[in-house]
């Protein structure tokens, strides 16, 4: 099976910007607009932050943005705040087998 | 406001079948605009897609689990269910039900249940 690879951890200071990458083997991420990102605080339910690569659901701060280049999708958080400290998961789709796949997750630490 | 709630046993013995139900409130599971899915998360680990269902009964499953997974829907009760057979300790996880934001398997999960921890142990 294919995989979506994320860095295990990233960190940044309040006010700074960070980017979390999500790299797919073959063309999982490269061919589609179907990339989403989820934020999960410890012990809490995942929350949709970005869908279709770069769209924000209603209510999500515009400090969160998504993009894609080739086989790598990225989540950027600008103006880091303490409340952004959480785990972030990317998610995409393998068309050939109709298989939904999540990345391994990235722990964001706000220093 | 749409709400989803998982229910089912929190402890299942090895080799038995895990059974969970997701009850949807604040909206109809028969709405033609959405798929519904199951996702799980082993303690301290990442998310894993289990499968997705449409109110008509069409299903899609994770290939790694497919032979053990049954997902069904009961529109009269506004519920959908998960059965996972022949469980082992590696199936211990928090199980979430969720709504997809469109009628596409590749859609995003925009509403989630609170999750229920299922432990596989004798």
mmCIF file of C-alpha atoms in Angstrom:
data_model
loop_
_atom_site.group_PDB
_atom_site.id
_atom_site.type_symbol
_atom_site.label_atom_id
_atom_site.label_comp_id
_atom_site.label_asym_id
_atom_site.label_seq_id
_atom_site.Cartn_x
_atom_site.Cartn_y
_atom_site.Cartn_z
ATOM 1 C CA UNK A 1 0.000 0.000 0.000
ATOM 2 C CA UNK A 2 1.069 3.577 -0.584
ATOM 3 C CA UNK A 3 1.833 5.962 2.233
ATOM 4 C CA UNK A 4 1.633 9.652 3.038
ATOM 5 C CA UNK A 5 4.755 10.825 4.850
ATOM 6 C CA UNK A 6 4.767 13.669 7.332
ATOM 7 C CA UNK A 7 7.533 14.906 9.600
ATOM 8 C CA UNK A 8 7.111 13.516 13.095
ATOM 9 C CA UNK A 9 7.411 16.922 14.667
ATOM 10 C CA UNK A 10 7.761 20.610 13.931
ATOM 11 C CA UNK A 11 8.062 23.559 16.241
ATOM 12 C CA UNK A 12 7.861 27.308 16.165
ATOM 13 C CA UNK A 13 7.604 30.324 18.394
ATOM 14 C CA UNK A 14 4.463 32.378 18.861
ATOM 15 C CA UNK A 15 3.901 34.690 15.941
ATOM 16 C CA UNK A 16 6.060 32.692 13.573
ATOM 17 C CA UNK A 17 4.921 30.626 10.601
ATOM 18 C CA UNK A 18 5.442 26.903 10.164
ATOM 19 C CA UNK A 19 4.801 24.493 7.329
ATOM 20 C CA UNK A 20 3.961 20.815 7.607
ATOM 21 C CA UNK A 21 4.603 18.678 4.545
ATOM 22 C CA UNK A 22 2.772 15.597 3.367
ATOM 23 C CA UNK A 23 4.578 13.564 0.728
ATOM 24 C CA UNK A 24 2.899 10.759 -1.150
ATOM 25 C CA UNK A 25 4.442 7.784 -2.833
ATOM 26 C CA UNK A 26 3.509 7.577 -6.526
ATOM 27 C CA UNK A 27 0.823 10.061 -7.379
ATOM 28 C CA UNK A 28 -1.491 9.822 -4.360
ATOM 29 C CA UNK A 29 -1.298 13.491 -3.627
ATOM 30 C CA UNK A 30 -0.056 14.699 -6.965
ATOM 31 C CA UNK A 31 -3.094 13.858 -9.063
ATOM 32 C CA UNK A 32 -5.850 15.056 -6.898
ATOM 33 C CA UNK A 33 -7.462 18.001 -5.307
ATOM 34 C CA UNK A 34 -8.568 15.616 -2.555
ATOM 35 C CA UNK A 35 -6.141 16.557 0.172
ATOM 36 C CA UNK A 36 -7.439 17.446 3.606
ATOM 37 C CA UNK A 37 -5.825 18.340 6.891
ATOM 38 C CA UNK A 38 -7.024 17.606 10.414
ATOM 39 C CA UNK A 39 -6.029 19.111 13.735
ATOM 40 C CA UNK A 40 -6.231 16.945 16.836
ATOM 41 C CA UNK A 41 -5.536 18.115 20.338
ATOM 42 C CA UNK A 42 -4.610 15.368 22.835
ATOM 43 C CA UNK A 43 -7.659 13.392 23.861
ATOM 44 C CA UNK A 44 -9.896 15.308 21.484
ATOM 45 C CA UNK A 45 -11.720 14.636 18.247
ATOM 46 C CA UNK A 46 -9.986 15.463 14.955
ATOM 47 C CA UNK A 47 -11.126 18.710 13.378
ATOM 48 C CA UNK A 48 -11.165 19.433 9.655
ATOM 49 C CA UNK A 49 -8.923 22.424 8.941
ATOM 50 C CA UNK A 50 -8.369 22.283 5.168
ATOM 51 C CA UNK A 51 -10.191 20.427 2.387
ATOM 52 C CA UNK A 52 -9.556 20.083 -1.327
ATOM 53 C CA UNK A 53 -5.920 21.128 -0.872
ATOM 54 C CA UNK A 54 -6.491 24.757 0.043
ATOM 55 C CA UNK A 55 -10.064 25.413 1.176
ATOM 56 C CA UNK A 56 -10.947 26.339 4.729
ATOM 57 C CA UNK A 57 -14.228 25.235 6.290
ATOM 58 C CA UNK A 58 -16.349 27.937 7.817
ATOM 59 C CA UNK A 59 -15.014 28.942 11.213
ATOM 60 C CA UNK A 60 -11.400 27.934 10.634
ATOM 61 C CA UNK A 61 -8.935 30.759 11.084
ATOM 62 C CA UNK A 62 -7.375 32.224 7.945
ATOM 63 C CA UNK A 63 -4.019 31.670 9.628
ATOM 64 C CA UNK A 64 -4.329 28.144 8.271
ATOM 65 C CA UNK A 65 -3.621 27.613 4.593
ATOM 66 C CA UNK A 66 -2.980 24.656 2.332
ATOM 67 C CA UNK A 67 -1.166 24.125 -0.913
ATOM 68 C CA UNK A 68 0.177 21.386 -3.156
ATOM 69 C CA UNK A 69 3.161 21.098 -5.439
ATOM 70 C CA UNK A 70 3.723 17.886 -7.335
ATOM 71 C CA UNK A 71 3.398 14.974 -4.948
ATOM 72 C CA UNK A 72 3.732 17.089 -1.812
ATOM 73 C CA UNK A 73 0.936 18.870 0.002
ATOM 74 C CA UNK A 74 1.614 21.441 2.696
ATOM 75 C CA UNK A 75 -0.186 23.003 5.603
ATOM 76 C CA UNK A 76 1.042 26.431 6.678
ATOM 77 C CA UNK A 77 0.097 28.046 9.940
ATOM 78 C CA UNK A 78 0.964 31.710 10.245
ATOM 79 C CA UNK A 79 1.018 33.813 13.380
ATOM 80 C CA UNK A 80 1.486 30.754 15.580
ATOM 81 C CA UNK A 81 -0.529 30.726 18.768
ATOM 82 C CA UNK A 82 -0.272 28.498 21.797
ATOM 83 C CA UNK A 83 -3.647 26.952 20.943
ATOM 84 C CA UNK A 84 -2.229 25.668 17.646
ATOM 85 C CA UNK A 85 -0.124 23.132 19.522
ATOM 86 C CA UNK A 86 -1.631 19.829 18.425
ATOM 87 C CA UNK A 87 -1.176 16.896 16.095
ATOM 88 C CA UNK A 88 -1.896 17.442 12.412
ATOM 89 C CA UNK A 89 -2.812 14.747 9.925
ATOM 90 C CA UNK A 90 -2.992 14.968 6.157
ATOM 91 C CA UNK A 91 -5.404 12.773 4.232
ATOM 92 C CA UNK A 92 -5.780 11.848 0.610
ATOM 93 C CA UNK A 93 -7.150 9.209 -1.723
ATOM 94 C CA UNK A 94 -5.812 6.453 -3.927
ATOM 95 C CA UNK A 95 -8.057 6.395 -6.945
ATOM 96 C CA UNK A 96 -7.015 3.001 -8.250
ATOM 97 C CA UNK A 97 -8.214 1.175 -5.159
ATOM 98 C CA UNK A 98 -10.691 3.721 -3.781
ATOM 99 C CA UNK A 99 -8.629 3.850 -0.647
ATOM 100 C CA UNK A 100 -8.540 6.746 1.803
ATOM 101 C CA UNK A 101 -5.166 7.210 3.449
ATOM 102 C CA UNK A 102 -3.947 9.343 6.331
ATOM 103 C CA UNK A 103 -0.441 10.562 6.935
ATOM 104 C CA UNK A 104 1.289 9.453 10.114
ATOM 105 C CA UNK A 105 0.744 12.789 11.798
ATOM 106 C CA UNK A 106 2.940 15.700 12.845
ATOM 107 C CA UNK A 107 3.185 16.999 16.365
ATOM 108 C CA UNK A 108 3.357 20.775 16.401
ATOM 109 C CA UNK A 109 5.005 22.331 19.433
ATOM 110 C CA UNK A 110 4.645 26.047 20.076
ATOM 111 C CA UNK A 111 7.767 27.054 21.967
ATOM 112 C CA UNK B 1 -26.448 20.961 14.433
ATOM 113 C CA UNK B 2 -25.445 17.561 13.140
ATOM 114 C CA UNK B 3 -24.250 15.156 15.811
ATOM 115 C CA UNK B 4 -22.844 11.659 15.601
ATOM 116 C CA UNK B 5 -22.560 9.263 18.522
ATOM 117 C CA UNK B 6 -20.795 5.919 18.589
ATOM 118 C CA UNK B 7 -22.074 3.140 20.815
ATOM 119 C CA UNK B 8 -21.058 -0.420 21.524
ATOM 120 C CA UNK B 9 -19.023 -2.617 23.862
ATOM 121 C CA UNK B 10 -15.778 -1.175 25.143
ATOM 122 C CA UNK B 11 -14.215 -4.590 25.614
ATOM 123 C CA UNK B 12 -14.089 -7.392 23.074
ATOM 124 C CA UNK B 13 -12.354 -10.748 23.419
ATOM 125 C CA UNK B 14 -9.741 -11.847 20.900
ATOM 126 C CA UNK B 15 -11.152 -13.711 17.880
ATOM 127 C CA UNK B 16 -14.619 -12.272 18.488
ATOM 128 C CA UNK B 17 -16.465 -9.617 16.481
ATOM 129 C CA UNK B 18 -16.367 -5.939 17.326
ATOM 130 C CA UNK B 19 -19.725 -4.246 16.744
ATOM 131 C CA UNK B 20 -20.333 -0.514 16.839
ATOM 132 C CA UNK B 21 -23.226 1.705 15.861
ATOM 133 C CA UNK B 22 -23.194 5.372 14.937
ATOM 134 C CA UNK B 23 -26.405 7.280 15.578
ATOM 135 C CA UNK B 24 -26.872 10.456 13.597
ATOM 136 C CA UNK B 25 -28.995 13.287 14.958
ATOM 137 C CA UNK B 26 -29.760 16.749 13.635
ATOM 138 C CA UNK B 27 -29.790 15.502 10.076
ATOM 139 C CA UNK B 28 -30.845 12.584 7.927
ATOM 140 C CA UNK B 29 -28.476 9.800 7.020
ATOM 141 C CA UNK B 30 -30.592 9.370 3.915
ATOM 142 C CA UNK B 31 -29.545 12.748 2.610
ATOM 143 C CA UNK B 32 -28.275 12.315 -0.908
ATOM 144 C CA UNK B 33 -25.408 14.697 -0.340
ATOM 145 C CA UNK B 34 -23.132 12.746 1.957
ATOM 146 C CA UNK B 35 -21.202 9.583 2.612
ATOM 147 C CA UNK B 36 -20.592 8.253 6.122
ATOM 148 C CA UNK B 37 -17.452 6.643 7.420
ATOM 149 C CA UNK B 38 -15.531 4.877 10.158
ATOM 150 C CA UNK B 39 -12.004 5.812 11.219
ATOM 151 C CA UNK B 40 -9.937 4.379 14.046
ATOM 152 C CA UNK B 41 -6.927 5.480 16.060
ATOM 153 C CA UNK B 42 -4.817 3.074 18.144
ATOM 154 C CA UNK B 43 -3.642 4.624 21.420
ATOM 155 C CA UNK B 44 -0.856 7.097 20.752
ATOM 156 C CA UNK B 45 -0.909 6.469 17.016
ATOM 157 C CA UNK B 46 -2.324 7.941 13.846
ATOM 158 C CA UNK B 47 -5.653 7.751 12.075
ATOM 159 C CA UNK B 48 -6.694 4.821 9.906
ATOM 160 C CA UNK B 49 -9.639 4.818 7.528
ATOM 161 C CA UNK B 50 -11.811 1.726 7.946
ATOM 162 C CA UNK B 51 -14.558 2.262 5.415
ATOM 163 C CA UNK B 52 -17.320 4.412 3.995
ATOM 164 C CA UNK B 53 -20.986 3.859 3.214
ATOM 165 C CA UNK B 54 -23.782 5.621 1.361
ATOM 166 C CA UNK B 55 -27.382 5.484 2.529
ATOM 167 C CA UNK B 56 -28.147 3.224 -0.419
ATOM 168 C CA UNK B 57 -25.804 0.638 1.058
ATOM 169 C CA UNK B 58 -22.844 1.102 -1.273
ATOM 170 C CA UNK B 59 -19.641 0.565 0.670
ATOM 171 C CA UNK B 60 -15.909 1.061 0.330
ATOM 172 C CA UNK B 61 -13.363 -0.519 2.638
ATOM 173 C CA UNK B 62 -9.726 -0.273 3.573
ATOM 174 C CA UNK B 63 -8.049 -3.065 1.584
ATOM 175 C CA UNK B 64 -6.013 -4.083 4.615
ATOM 176 C CA UNK B 65 -9.200 -4.736 6.612
ATOM 177 C CA UNK B 66 -11.672 -5.545 3.899
ATOM 178 C CA UNK B 67 -12.095 -9.233 4.563
ATOM 179 C CA UNK B 68 -12.982 -8.587 8.214
ATOM 180 C CA UNK B 69 -15.101 -5.448 7.857
ATOM 181 C CA UNK B 70 -18.828 -5.122 7.369
ATOM 182 C CA UNK B 71 -20.425 -1.693 7.246
ATOM 183 C CA UNK B 72 -24.178 -1.364 7.036
ATOM 184 C CA UNK B 73 -26.824 1.317 7.264
ATOM 185 C CA UNK B 74 -30.271 1.457 8.847
ATOM 186 C CA UNK B 75 -32.041 4.507 7.484
ATOM 187 C CA UNK B 76 -35.128 3.890 9.615
ATOM 188 C CA UNK B 77 -33.023 4.412 12.734
ATOM 189 C CA UNK B 78 -30.713 7.013 11.198
ATOM 190 C CA UNK B 79 -27.765 4.784 12.041
ATOM 191 C CA UNK B 80 -24.867 3.063 10.385
ATOM 192 C CA UNK B 81 -22.830 0.257 11.848
ATOM 193 C CA UNK B 82 -19.440 -1.393 11.835
ATOM 194 C CA UNK B 83 -18.579 -5.016 12.392
ATOM 195 C CA UNK B 84 -14.968 -6.137 12.544
ATOM 196 C CA UNK B 85 -14.450 -9.854 12.854
ATOM 197 C CA UNK B 86 -11.611 -11.958 14.261
ATOM 198 C CA UNK B 87 -10.216 -9.112 16.314
ATOM 199 C CA UNK B 88 -6.787 -9.134 17.905
ATOM 200 C CA UNK B 89 -5.011 -6.778 20.271
ATOM 201 C CA UNK B 90 -3.916 -4.685 17.298
ATOM 202 C CA UNK B 91 -7.547 -3.715 16.767
ATOM 203 C CA UNK B 92 -7.549 -1.900 20.094
ATOM 204 C CA UNK B 93 -8.297 1.711 19.206
ATOM 205 C CA UNK B 94 -10.600 4.663 19.514
ATOM 206 C CA UNK B 95 -13.214 4.205 16.832
ATOM 207 C CA UNK B 96 -14.779 7.290 15.271
ATOM 208 C CA UNK B 97 -17.744 7.633 12.998
ATOM 209 C CA UNK B 98 -17.822 10.659 10.736
ATOM 210 C CA UNK B 99 -19.645 12.322 7.876
ATOM 211 C CA UNK B 100 -17.993 13.014 4.554
ATOM 212 C CA UNK B 101 -18.736 16.406 3.104
ATOM 213 C CA UNK B 102 -19.904 15.095 -0.280
ATOM 214 C CA UNK B 103 -20.862 11.998 -2.178
ATOM 215 C CA UNK B 104 -17.285 11.140 -3.006
ATOM 216 C CA UNK B 105 -15.213 8.543 -1.189
ATOM 217 C CA UNK B 106 -12.362 11.016 -1.322
ATOM 218 C CA UNK B 107 -14.377 13.685 0.464
ATOM 219 C CA UNK B 108 -13.338 15.263 3.734
ATOM 220 C CA UNK B 109 -14.621 14.227 7.153
ATOM 221 C CA UNK B 110 -16.384 17.344 8.382
ATOM 222 C CA UNK B 111 -18.393 16.030 11.332
ATOM 223 C CA UNK B 112 -17.071 13.478 13.801
ATOM 224 C CA UNK B 113 -18.457 11.525 16.698
ATOM 225 C CA UNK B 114 -16.745 11.747 20.057
ATOM 226 C CA UNK B 115 -15.094 8.383 19.525
ATOM 227 C CA UNK B 116 -15.315 5.218 21.565
ATOM 228 C CA UNK B 117 -12.404 3.213 22.910
ATOM 229 C CA UNK B 118 -12.581 -0.471 22.128
ATOM 230 C CA UNK B 119 -10.094 -2.698 23.877
ATOM 231 C CA UNK B 120 -9.430 -6.218 22.665
ATOM 232 C CA UNK B 121 -8.450 -8.374 25.608
ATOM 233 C CA UNK B 122 -9.403 -11.625 27.226
#
